[in-house]
């Protein structure tokens, strides 16, 4: 009833914090309203893994790329996994709600919000907007027909940045990267080769369909990862606990189809 009524902000208390979302947001809004949580098990499991590896430190900062309306970064700070967060979100309405959610959770002094997209170039990017799922807005790399009819989506222009450019001259700005950018992760990492030499672990969504739409082949993606990371974990898949980074090629077979995705934790080469 709420979804089909007039468009408005809906606010609910969830595992992730006090969150407002667009009533027309069918996917994330439904999860938050019905289940009162979003990826709570993944957040807790990844937090425990990072802690066990010694990658969390007092006063640590997480860079949340593709922050959406703040579900992940707010939960990570409220749970004490990190003291601070930098939340990056290019979608205008998502960004509006992100700022609102950070403020209404009393975290404006701990979470910095940035309205652009990290990619492989410092230039304006074409950004396609999903009508029903604000979590599926994407940097557009192809106009070819897709499973979700992405080629028909409206587009806007958003500022593009790179990790290397933005964090140049900012030592120790970030302890962990947490990314969920709908297959654009290959471009994110391409734009951060120098930055990643600092030995920063990365938590990332792994969505082969989205990677393909972004123009990155499995072989190219593994090659990008191999430049900065030595091994990885697949959350919820014990057969890929601390596997060598080249074995990411095998993980593509686990997530076949447009609706299938997982979560990787990537260990930098200079970590234990």
Short mmCIF file of C-alpha atoms in Angstrom, two decimals:
data_model
loop_
_atom_site.label_atom_id
_atom_site.label_comp_id
_atom_site.label_asym_id
_atom_site.label_seq_id
_atom_site.Cartn_x
_atom_site.Cartn_y
_atom_site.Cartn_z
CA UNK A 1 0.00 0.00 0.00
CA UNK A 2 2.80 2.40 0.86
CA UNK A 3 4.67 1.55 -2.34
CA UNK A 4 1.60 2.21 -4.51
CA UNK A 5 0.62 5.42 -2.71
CA UNK A 6 1.98 8.93 -3.24
CA UNK A 7 5.77 9.14 -3.41
CA UNK A 8 7.22 10.11 -0.05
CA UNK A 9 10.06 9.37 2.33
CA UNK A 10 9.39 6.44 4.66
CA UNK A 11 11.43 6.22 7.88
CA UNK A 12 11.91 3.03 9.91
CA UNK A 13 14.22 1.83 12.67
CA UNK A 14 16.39 -1.00 11.35
CA UNK A 15 19.46 -3.05 12.21
CA UNK A 16 21.35 -0.60 9.99
CA UNK A 17 20.09 2.48 11.84
CA UNK A 18 17.18 4.89 11.54
CA UNK A 19 16.75 4.98 7.77
CA UNK A 20 14.58 6.98 5.40
CA UNK A 21 13.97 5.71 1.87
CA UNK A 22 11.78 6.50 -1.15
CA UNK A 23 8.40 4.77 -0.91
CA UNK A 24 8.74 3.83 -4.60
CA UNK A 25 11.99 1.94 -3.95
CA UNK A 26 10.74 -1.58 -4.49
CA UNK A 27 13.79 -3.63 -3.56
CA UNK A 28 15.83 -1.95 -0.81
CA UNK A 29 12.78 -0.17 0.55
CA UNK A 30 10.92 -3.46 0.82
CA UNK A 31 13.78 -5.15 2.67
CA UNK A 32 14.13 -2.29 5.11
CA UNK A 33 10.39 -2.02 5.72
CA UNK A 34 9.59 -5.74 5.97
CA UNK A 35 12.81 -7.24 7.37
CA UNK A 36 14.07 -4.09 9.14
CA UNK A 37 17.60 -4.88 7.97
CA UNK A 38 19.85 -4.93 4.92
CA UNK A 39 22.74 -7.42 4.65
CA UNK A 40 23.01 -7.65 8.43
CA UNK A 41 24.59 -11.12 8.34
CA UNK A 42 27.16 -10.05 5.74
CA UNK A 43 28.06 -6.90 7.68
CA UNK A 44 28.60 -8.86 10.88
CA UNK A 45 30.52 -11.69 9.18
CA UNK A 46 32.83 -9.33 7.29
CA UNK A 47 33.40 -7.27 10.44
CA UNK A 48 34.42 -10.41 12.33
CA UNK A 49 36.76 -11.47 9.50
CA UNK A 50 38.43 -8.07 9.32
CA UNK A 51 38.91 -8.08 13.08
CA UNK A 52 40.39 -11.60 13.06
CA UNK A 53 42.90 -10.54 10.40
CA UNK A 54 44.02 -7.51 12.39
CA UNK A 55 42.73 -5.08 9.76
CA UNK A 56 40.63 -3.04 12.18
CA UNK A 57 42.19 -0.46 14.43
CA UNK A 58 40.87 2.10 16.93
CA UNK A 59 39.69 5.20 15.11
CA UNK A 60 39.67 3.41 11.75
CA UNK A 61 37.97 4.78 8.63
CA UNK A 62 36.03 2.88 5.98
CA UNK A 63 35.55 4.24 2.45
CA UNK A 64 32.04 3.17 1.40
CA UNK A 65 31.89 3.43 -2.41
CA UNK A 66 28.32 3.20 -3.67
CA UNK A 67 26.90 4.13 -0.28
CA UNK A 68 23.31 4.35 -1.55
CA UNK A 69 21.20 5.74 1.32
CA UNK A 70 23.74 4.76 3.98
CA UNK A 71 22.67 1.25 4.98
CA UNK A 72 26.23 -0.09 5.21
CA UNK A 73 28.31 2.85 6.42
CA UNK A 74 25.84 3.84 9.13
CA UNK A 75 25.68 0.25 10.43
CA UNK A 76 29.48 -0.09 10.43
CA UNK A 77 29.90 3.10 12.47
CA UNK A 78 27.00 2.46 14.84
CA UNK A 79 28.28 -1.08 15.51
CA UNK A 80 31.76 0.29 16.23
CA UNK A 81 33.46 -1.63 13.42
CA UNK A 82 34.84 1.74 12.29
CA UNK A 83 35.00 5.12 13.98
CA UNK A 84 34.59 7.10 10.76
CA UNK A 85 33.31 6.62 7.23
CA UNK A 86 33.61 8.38 3.90
CA UNK A 87 30.40 7.69 1.98
CA UNK A 88 30.46 8.19 -1.80
CA UNK A 89 27.17 8.21 -3.73
CA UNK A 90 26.54 9.84 -7.15
CA UNK A 91 22.75 9.30 -7.43
CA UNK A 92 21.09 12.63 -6.51
CA UNK A 93 18.11 11.25 -4.59
CA UNK A 94 20.18 8.54 -2.95
CA UNK A 95 22.65 11.23 -1.90
CA UNK A 96 19.86 13.36 -0.44
CA UNK A 97 18.66 10.42 1.64
CA UNK A 98 22.22 9.46 2.58
CA UNK A 99 22.83 12.90 4.09
CA UNK A 100 19.45 12.80 5.83
CA UNK A 101 20.11 9.34 7.28
CA UNK A 102 23.58 10.26 8.50
CA UNK A 103 22.17 13.32 10.25
CA UNK A 104 19.18 11.61 11.84
CA UNK A 105 21.49 8.95 13.29
CA UNK A 106 23.64 11.65 14.87
CA UNK A 107 26.67 10.74 12.77
CA UNK A 108 27.31 13.93 10.81
CA UNK A 109 30.61 14.34 12.64
CA UNK A 110 31.74 10.81 11.81
CA UNK A 111 30.49 10.18 8.25
CA UNK A 112 31.55 12.44 5.39
CA UNK A 113 29.29 12.30 2.31
CA UNK A 114 30.62 12.89 -1.22
CA UNK A 115 28.38 13.27 -4.34
CA UNK A 116 30.42 11.68 -7.15
CA UNK A 117 31.39 8.30 -8.62
CA UNK A 118 34.79 6.66 -8.28
CA UNK A 119 35.91 5.20 -11.61
CA UNK A 120 39.00 4.89 -13.78
CA UNK A 121 38.95 8.48 -15.05
CA UNK A 122 38.48 12.01 -13.71
CA UNK A 123 35.71 13.10 -16.05
CA UNK A 124 31.90 13.30 -16.25
CA UNK A 125 30.24 9.88 -16.39
CA UNK A 126 26.94 8.73 -17.86
CA UNK A 127 24.86 7.38 -15.01
CA UNK A 128 21.72 5.29 -15.63
CA UNK A 129 18.85 5.31 -13.16
CA UNK A 130 16.77 2.27 -12.23
CA UNK A 131 13.09 3.08 -11.73
CA UNK A 132 12.40 0.49 -9.03
CA UNK A 133 15.74 -0.21 -7.37
CA UNK A 134 17.91 2.70 -6.23
CA UNK A 135 20.66 0.18 -5.53
CA UNK A 136 20.91 -0.60 -9.24
CA UNK A 137 21.77 2.85 -10.56
CA UNK A 138 24.96 2.35 -12.58
CA UNK A 139 27.73 4.03 -14.52
CA UNK A 140 26.77 3.18 -18.10
CA UNK A 141 29.41 1.50 -20.26
CA UNK A 142 27.17 0.01 -22.97
CA UNK A 143 23.88 0.74 -24.73
CA UNK A 144 23.36 -2.90 -25.69
CA UNK A 145 20.07 -4.54 -24.58
CA UNK A 146 20.31 -6.10 -21.14
CA UNK A 147 18.36 -8.47 -18.91
CA UNK A 148 16.97 -5.52 -16.91
CA UNK A 149 16.31 -3.46 -20.06
CA UNK A 150 19.08 -1.14 -18.92
CA UNK A 151 19.30 0.41 -22.37
CA UNK A 152 15.89 2.03 -21.78
CA UNK A 153 16.79 3.68 -18.47
CA UNK A 154 17.05 7.46 -18.23
CA UNK A 155 20.56 8.80 -17.75
CA UNK A 156 22.20 11.79 -16.09
CA UNK A 157 25.77 13.06 -15.99
CA UNK A 158 27.67 12.72 -12.71
CA UNK A 159 31.21 13.76 -11.74
CA UNK A 160 33.82 10.99 -12.02
CA UNK A 161 36.86 10.70 -9.76
CA UNK A 162 39.67 8.20 -9.20
CA UNK A 163 41.08 6.90 -5.96
CA UNK A 164 44.58 7.91 -7.04
CA UNK A 165 43.60 11.50 -7.83
CA UNK A 166 41.27 12.13 -4.90
CA UNK A 167 43.52 10.67 -2.19
CA UNK A 168 46.84 11.98 -3.52
CA UNK A 169 48.57 13.73 -0.64
CA UNK A 170 46.12 12.33 1.93
CA UNK A 171 48.12 9.67 3.80
CA UNK A 172 46.32 7.25 6.08
CA UNK A 173 42.92 8.57 4.96
CA UNK A 174 41.32 5.12 4.62
CA UNK A 175 41.81 1.76 6.36
CA UNK A 176 39.32 -0.40 4.40
CA UNK A 177 37.35 0.08 1.17
CA UNK A 178 33.79 -1.30 1.07
CA UNK A 179 32.40 -1.15 -2.48
CA UNK A 180 29.04 -1.98 -4.04
CA UNK A 181 28.87 -0.26 -7.43
CA UNK A 182 26.97 -2.71 -9.61
CA UNK A 183 29.82 -4.20 -11.60
CA UNK A 184 31.91 -1.03 -11.91
CA UNK A 185 34.46 -2.36 -9.42
CA UNK A 186 37.02 -3.11 -12.13
CA UNK A 187 37.07 0.58 -13.09
CA UNK A 188 37.27 1.61 -9.43
CA UNK A 189 40.37 -0.52 -8.89
CA UNK A 190 41.97 0.54 -12.19
CA UNK A 191 41.75 4.11 -10.98
CA UNK A 192 43.40 3.28 -7.67
CA UNK A 193 46.57 1.31 -8.44
CA UNK A 194 48.85 3.77 -6.63
CA UNK A 195 46.40 4.24 -3.76
CA UNK A 196 46.07 0.49 -3.25
CA UNK A 197 49.84 0.17 -2.83
CA UNK A 198 49.23 1.52 0.67
CA UNK A 199 48.01 -1.97 1.55
CA UNK A 200 44.29 -1.31 1.87
CA UNK A 201 41.92 -4.32 2.12
CA UNK A 202 38.81 -4.21 -0.06
CA UNK A 203 35.34 -5.62 0.59
CA UNK A 204 33.37 -5.73 -2.64
CA UNK A 205 30.21 -7.05 -4.20
CA UNK A 206 30.97 -9.63 -6.88
CA UNK A 207 28.38 -9.60 -9.68
CA UNK A 208 29.59 -11.19 -12.93
CA UNK A 209 26.61 -9.89 -14.91
CA UNK A 210 27.36 -6.32 -13.83
CA UNK A 211 31.07 -6.74 -14.54
CA UNK A 212 30.17 -7.83 -18.06
CA UNK A 213 27.93 -4.81 -18.55
CA UNK A 214 30.84 -2.61 -17.44
CA UNK A 215 33.00 -3.98 -20.26
CA UNK A 216 35.37 -6.00 -18.05
CA UNK A 217 35.91 -9.67 -18.92
CA UNK A 218 36.63 -12.30 -16.24
CA UNK A 219 40.26 -12.48 -17.37
CA UNK A 220 40.62 -8.71 -17.21
CA UNK A 221 39.04 -8.57 -13.76
CA UNK A 222 41.39 -11.22 -12.38
CA UNK A 223 44.31 -9.34 -13.93
CA UNK A 224 43.23 -6.10 -12.25
CA UNK A 225 42.95 -7.84 -8.89
CA UNK A 226 46.32 -9.60 -9.25
CA UNK A 227 48.09 -6.23 -9.47
CA UNK A 228 47.10 -5.24 -5.92
CA UNK A 229 45.91 -8.31 -4.01
CA UNK A 230 47.38 -11.66 -3.02
CA UNK A 231 44.38 -13.72 -1.85
CA UNK A 232 40.68 -13.46 -1.07
CA UNK A 233 37.66 -14.80 0.79
CA UNK A 234 34.11 -15.35 -0.51
CA UNK A 235 31.67 -14.58 2.27
CA UNK A 236 29.47 -17.61 2.93
CA UNK A 237 31.66 -19.92 0.81
CA UNK A 238 34.19 -21.73 3.05
CA UNK A 239 35.79 -23.43 0.03
CA UNK A 240 37.18 -19.99 -0.85
CA UNK A 241 38.68 -19.06 2.52
CA UNK A 242 42.02 -17.37 1.89
CA UNK A 243 42.26 -18.59 -1.69
CA UNK A 244 44.97 -17.28 -4.05
CA UNK A 245 43.76 -14.27 -6.00
CA UNK A 246 43.97 -16.09 -9.35
CA UNK A 247 41.22 -18.43 -8.11
CA UNK A 248 38.73 -15.58 -8.47
CA UNK A 249 38.32 -16.92 -12.00
CA UNK A 250 36.66 -20.01 -10.49
CA UNK A 251 34.17 -17.90 -8.53
CA UNK A 252 32.51 -16.68 -11.73
CA UNK A 253 30.96 -20.14 -12.09
CA UNK A 254 29.26 -19.79 -8.69
CA UNK A 255 27.33 -16.72 -9.71
CA UNK A 256 25.94 -17.34 -13.16
CA UNK A 257 22.89 -15.39 -14.26
CA UNK A 258 21.85 -11.75 -13.92
CA UNK A 259 20.40 -12.18 -10.41
CA UNK A 260 23.34 -14.02 -8.84
CA UNK A 261 26.01 -12.22 -6.84
CA UNK A 262 28.30 -12.63 -3.84
CA UNK A 263 30.78 -10.73 -1.68
CA UNK A 264 34.58 -10.83 -1.76
CA UNK A 265 37.17 -9.72 0.77
CA UNK A 266 40.47 -8.91 -0.96
CA UNK A 267 43.80 -9.05 0.90
CA UNK A 268 46.46 -6.52 -0.22
CA UNK A 269 49.79 -7.97 -1.26
CA UNK A 270 51.66 -6.58 1.73
CA UNK A 271 49.22 -8.02 4.31
CA UNK A 272 49.65 -11.20 6.26
#
